[in-house]
Short mmCIF file of C-alpha atoms in Angstrom, two decimals:
data_model
loop_
_atom_site.label_atom_id
_atom_site.label_comp_id
_atom_site.label_asym_id
_atom_site.label_seq_id
_atom_site.Cartn_x
_atom_site.Cartn_y
_atom_site.Cartn_z
CA MET O 25 -53.97 -25.16 15.39
CA HIS O 26 -52.49 -22.37 13.29
CA ILE O 27 -49.18 -20.63 13.98
CA LEU O 28 -48.46 -17.59 11.83
CA ASP O 29 -45.25 -15.94 10.74
CA THR O 30 -45.12 -12.15 10.46
CA GLY O 31 -45.53 -11.89 6.67
CA PRO O 32 -49.08 -13.27 6.41
CA ILE O 33 -50.13 -11.33 9.52
CA PHE O 34 -48.87 -8.10 7.97
CA LYS O 35 -50.81 -8.64 4.75
CA PHE O 36 -54.14 -9.13 6.49
CA LEU O 37 -53.73 -6.49 9.20
CA THR O 38 -52.31 -3.80 6.93
CA THR O 39 -55.22 -4.15 4.50
CA ASP O 40 -57.86 -4.28 7.26
CA CYS O 41 -58.74 -7.89 6.49
CA VAL O 42 -59.09 -9.18 10.05
CA PRO O 43 -62.58 -10.66 9.37
CA GLN O 44 -61.19 -12.46 6.32
CA LEU O 45 -58.24 -13.82 8.31
CA LEU O 46 -60.51 -15.15 11.04
CA ALA O 47 -62.84 -16.68 8.46
CA ALA O 48 -59.89 -18.35 6.73
CA LEU O 49 -58.86 -19.97 10.00
CA GLY O 50 -62.38 -21.12 10.81
CA HIS O 51 -62.56 -18.56 13.61
CA ASN O 52 -59.89 -20.45 15.49
CA VAL O 53 -57.17 -18.75 17.51
CA VAL O 54 -54.33 -16.96 15.72
CA ASN O 55 -51.18 -18.19 17.45
CA VAL O 56 -47.96 -16.20 17.09
CA PRO O 57 -44.61 -16.51 18.87
CA GLU O 58 -43.38 -13.63 20.99
CA ALA O 59 -40.85 -12.90 18.26
CA VAL O 60 -43.64 -12.36 15.72
CA ASP O 61 -45.58 -10.21 18.18
CA PHE O 62 -42.44 -8.08 18.55
CA GLU O 63 -41.93 -7.83 14.78
CA ILE O 64 -45.50 -6.61 14.23
CA PHE O 65 -44.60 -3.48 16.19
CA ASP O 66 -40.90 -3.21 15.36
CA THR O 67 -40.83 -3.72 11.59
CA PRO O 68 -43.18 -0.79 10.78
CA MET O 69 -40.64 1.55 12.37
CA ARG O 70 -38.34 0.77 9.43
CA HIS O 71 -40.88 -0.21 6.77
CA LYS O 72 -43.70 2.31 6.86
CA GLN O 73 -45.97 0.31 4.54
CA PHE O 74 -46.76 -1.94 7.52
CA LYS O 75 -47.68 0.89 9.89
CA ARG O 76 -51.37 -0.01 9.81
CA ALA O 77 -50.62 -3.52 11.12
CA ALA O 78 -49.09 -2.11 14.30
CA GLU O 79 -52.26 -0.07 14.82
CA VAL O 80 -54.66 -2.96 14.22
CA TRP O 81 -52.89 -5.72 16.17
CA PRO O 82 -53.57 -4.29 19.67
CA ARG O 83 -57.28 -4.19 18.79
CA PHE O 84 -57.31 -7.75 17.47
CA PRO O 85 -59.98 -9.66 19.45
CA ASP O 86 -58.28 -11.19 22.48
CA ARG O 87 -60.29 -14.39 22.25
CA PHE O 88 -58.78 -15.03 18.82
CA LYS O 89 -55.17 -14.11 19.67
CA ASN O 90 -52.54 -16.09 21.55
CA VAL O 91 -48.91 -15.04 21.94
CA ILE O 92 -46.72 -18.08 22.58
CA SER O 93 -43.89 -17.55 25.03
CA ASP O 94 -40.40 -17.81 23.56
CA GLU O 95 -38.88 -18.58 26.95
CA PRO O 96 -36.00 -20.95 26.09
CA THR O 97 -36.98 -24.19 27.80
CA ASP O 98 -34.75 -27.24 27.57
CA GLU O 99 -37.15 -28.68 24.99
CA LEU O 100 -37.01 -25.52 22.87
CA ARG O 101 -33.22 -25.45 23.01
CA ALA O 102 -32.97 -29.08 21.96
CA CYS O 103 -35.51 -28.53 19.19
CA CYS O 104 -33.51 -25.58 17.86
CA ARG O 105 -30.38 -27.70 17.67
CA SER O 106 -32.19 -30.49 15.84
CA VAL O 107 -34.11 -28.25 13.42
CA PHE O 108 -31.60 -25.47 12.70
CA SER O 109 -28.33 -27.04 13.86
CA MET O 110 -27.55 -24.00 15.98
CA ASP O 111 -27.75 -22.85 19.56
CA PHE O 112 -31.02 -21.21 20.57
CA ASP O 113 -29.35 -18.12 22.02
CA ASP O 114 -27.39 -17.54 18.82
CA MET O 115 -30.52 -17.93 16.70
CA TYR O 116 -32.62 -15.66 18.89
CA ALA O 117 -29.94 -12.97 19.13
CA SER O 118 -30.29 -12.29 15.40
CA ARG O 119 -33.38 -10.41 14.22
CA LYS O 120 -33.14 -12.00 10.78
CA ASP O 121 -35.93 -14.57 10.39
CA ARG O 122 -36.38 -14.77 14.16
CA GLY O 123 -40.17 -14.74 14.01
CA GLU O 124 -40.21 -17.31 11.22
CA ASN O 125 -37.76 -19.56 13.05
CA MET O 126 -39.72 -19.39 16.29
CA ALA O 127 -42.98 -20.19 14.52
CA ILE O 128 -41.33 -23.30 13.09
CA LEU O 129 -39.81 -24.35 16.42
CA HIS O 130 -43.08 -23.97 18.31
CA GLY O 131 -44.90 -25.84 15.56
CA VAL O 132 -42.44 -28.73 15.61
CA LEU O 133 -42.56 -29.01 19.40
CA LEU O 134 -46.36 -28.97 19.49
CA ALA O 135 -46.59 -31.53 16.69
CA ARG O 136 -44.26 -33.80 18.65
CA THR O 137 -46.79 -33.70 21.50
CA GLY O 138 -49.55 -34.92 19.20
CA LYS O 139 -50.96 -31.60 17.95
CA LYS O 140 -51.97 -31.06 14.34
CA VAL O 141 -50.22 -27.82 13.40
CA ILE O 142 -50.58 -25.60 10.34
CA LEU O 143 -47.60 -23.26 9.98
CA VAL O 144 -48.41 -20.20 7.88
CA CYS O 145 -45.35 -18.74 6.18
CA ASP O 146 -44.73 -16.96 2.87
CA GLU O 147 -40.94 -17.06 2.78
CA GLU O 148 -39.26 -19.63 0.53
CA ALA O 149 -36.64 -20.75 3.04
CA GLY O 150 -39.16 -21.04 5.85
CA THR O 151 -41.56 -22.98 3.64
CA ALA O 152 -38.81 -25.43 2.70
CA LYS O 153 -37.91 -25.94 6.36
CA ILE O 154 -41.55 -26.52 7.32
CA LYS O 155 -41.99 -29.15 4.62
CA GLN O 156 -38.72 -30.79 5.62
CA GLN O 157 -39.79 -30.98 9.26
CA ALA O 158 -43.18 -32.37 8.24
CA SER O 159 -41.37 -35.22 6.50
CA VAL O 160 -38.99 -35.70 9.43
CA LEU O 161 -41.92 -35.99 11.83
CA LYS O 162 -43.57 -38.64 9.66
CA MET O 163 -40.37 -40.68 9.67
CA GLN O 164 -40.02 -40.28 13.43
CA HIS O 165 -43.57 -41.53 13.91
CA MET O 166 -42.64 -44.65 11.95
CA ASP O 167 -39.90 -45.21 14.52
CA ALA O 168 -42.45 -44.72 17.33
CA LYS O 169 -40.91 -41.43 18.41
CA HIS O 170 -43.03 -38.65 19.92
CA VAL O 171 -46.76 -38.69 20.69
CA PRO O 172 -48.84 -40.28 17.91
CA GLY O 173 -51.20 -38.12 15.88
CA GLY O 174 -49.02 -35.05 15.54
CA GLU O 175 -48.83 -33.44 12.13
CA ILE O 176 -47.16 -30.45 10.47
CA ARG O 177 -48.71 -28.77 7.44
CA HIS O 178 -47.77 -25.63 5.55
CA ALA O 179 -50.01 -22.82 4.38
CA ASP O 180 -49.31 -19.36 2.98
CA THR O 181 -51.19 -16.15 2.24
CA PRO O 182 -52.68 -17.41 -1.06
CA MET O 183 -54.00 -20.48 0.77
CA LEU O 184 -55.51 -18.30 3.51
CA LEU O 185 -57.14 -16.16 0.85
CA ARG O 186 -58.58 -19.27 -0.80
CA TRP O 187 -60.03 -20.41 2.52
CA ALA O 188 -61.47 -16.94 3.12
CA ILE O 189 -63.12 -16.94 -0.31
CA GLU O 190 -64.57 -20.40 0.31
CA ALA O 191 -65.92 -19.14 3.64
CA GLY O 192 -67.69 -16.26 1.87
CA ALA O 193 -65.61 -13.64 3.66
CA PHE O 194 -65.28 -11.33 0.64
CA ASP O 195 -68.43 -9.53 -0.50
CA SER O 196 -67.52 -9.82 -4.17
CA LEU O 197 -64.74 -10.71 -6.56
CA ALA O 198 -64.08 -7.01 -7.12
CA VAL O 199 -63.59 -6.45 -3.39
CA PHE O 200 -61.25 -9.43 -3.21
CA VAL O 201 -59.15 -8.24 -6.15
CA LYS O 202 -58.76 -4.81 -4.58
CA LYS O 203 -57.62 -6.32 -1.29
CA TYR O 204 -55.29 -8.74 -3.05
CA GLN O 205 -53.64 -5.92 -4.99
CA ALA O 206 -53.15 -4.01 -1.75
CA MET O 207 -51.50 -7.06 -0.17
CA ALA O 208 -49.31 -7.69 -3.21
CA SER O 209 -48.02 -4.11 -3.09
CA LEU O 210 -46.57 -4.62 0.39
CA ASP O 211 -43.72 -6.95 -0.54
CA SER O 212 -42.63 -9.45 -3.19
CA ALA O 213 -44.21 -12.55 -1.65
CA LEU O 214 -47.41 -12.42 -3.73
CA ASP O 215 -47.65 -12.55 -7.52
CA PRO O 216 -48.67 -9.06 -8.66
CA ASP O 217 -51.01 -10.62 -11.25
CA VAL O 218 -53.94 -12.01 -9.28
CA LYS O 219 -55.18 -13.95 -12.31
CA LYS O 220 -52.09 -16.17 -12.14
CA THR O 221 -52.95 -17.29 -8.62
CA GLY O 222 -56.09 -19.23 -9.47
CA LEU O 223 -57.98 -17.22 -6.88
CA THR O 224 -60.35 -15.46 -9.28
CA GLY O 225 -61.94 -18.53 -10.86
CA ARG O 226 -64.49 -21.16 -9.93
CA PRO O 227 -63.58 -22.70 -7.57
CA PRO O 228 -62.81 -21.13 -5.13
CA TRP O 229 -65.63 -18.74 -6.07
CA PRO O 230 -69.12 -20.27 -6.12
#
């Protein structure tokens, strides 16, 4: 299953790339924490470049969208202490990185129950935490902790774009480049030079 942070969601929704996002995920459900759902509507009030995302998200096909409750269960509280070394209420009270943190917490909890989870995040700190928790989970499995079979993997917007290209979701290279440039203009997460990403060559293009 895929759990997305706000950054990748913004890039696809703002540039009207919902079909490409769904193709990248194999037409599986887009899972987001409540905190990310909130940020999709709240952030555009301060950063107008994301306004389109807030318009598109309510029309996102319901069968492909799942908002995960952030209700602080005992398991979620314990997970927050083990992953972030802080109390859940303190973490959630701060808007900074709340969506990213909740995506990670939900992903870790689900992986501990045996789910194979792909966490999609563009931020450097979040990516580092995801990779750390993936390693921690592997070590815990060696000690026979948690349900066997669980796995945490990381992906980001360039990886989603690669999967979308491989799925034939872009009509042409020119169309892809135009969409990529639009995404790259939104924030600093993507390299402004698409040629440096490896996404214009063969592969991923046929």
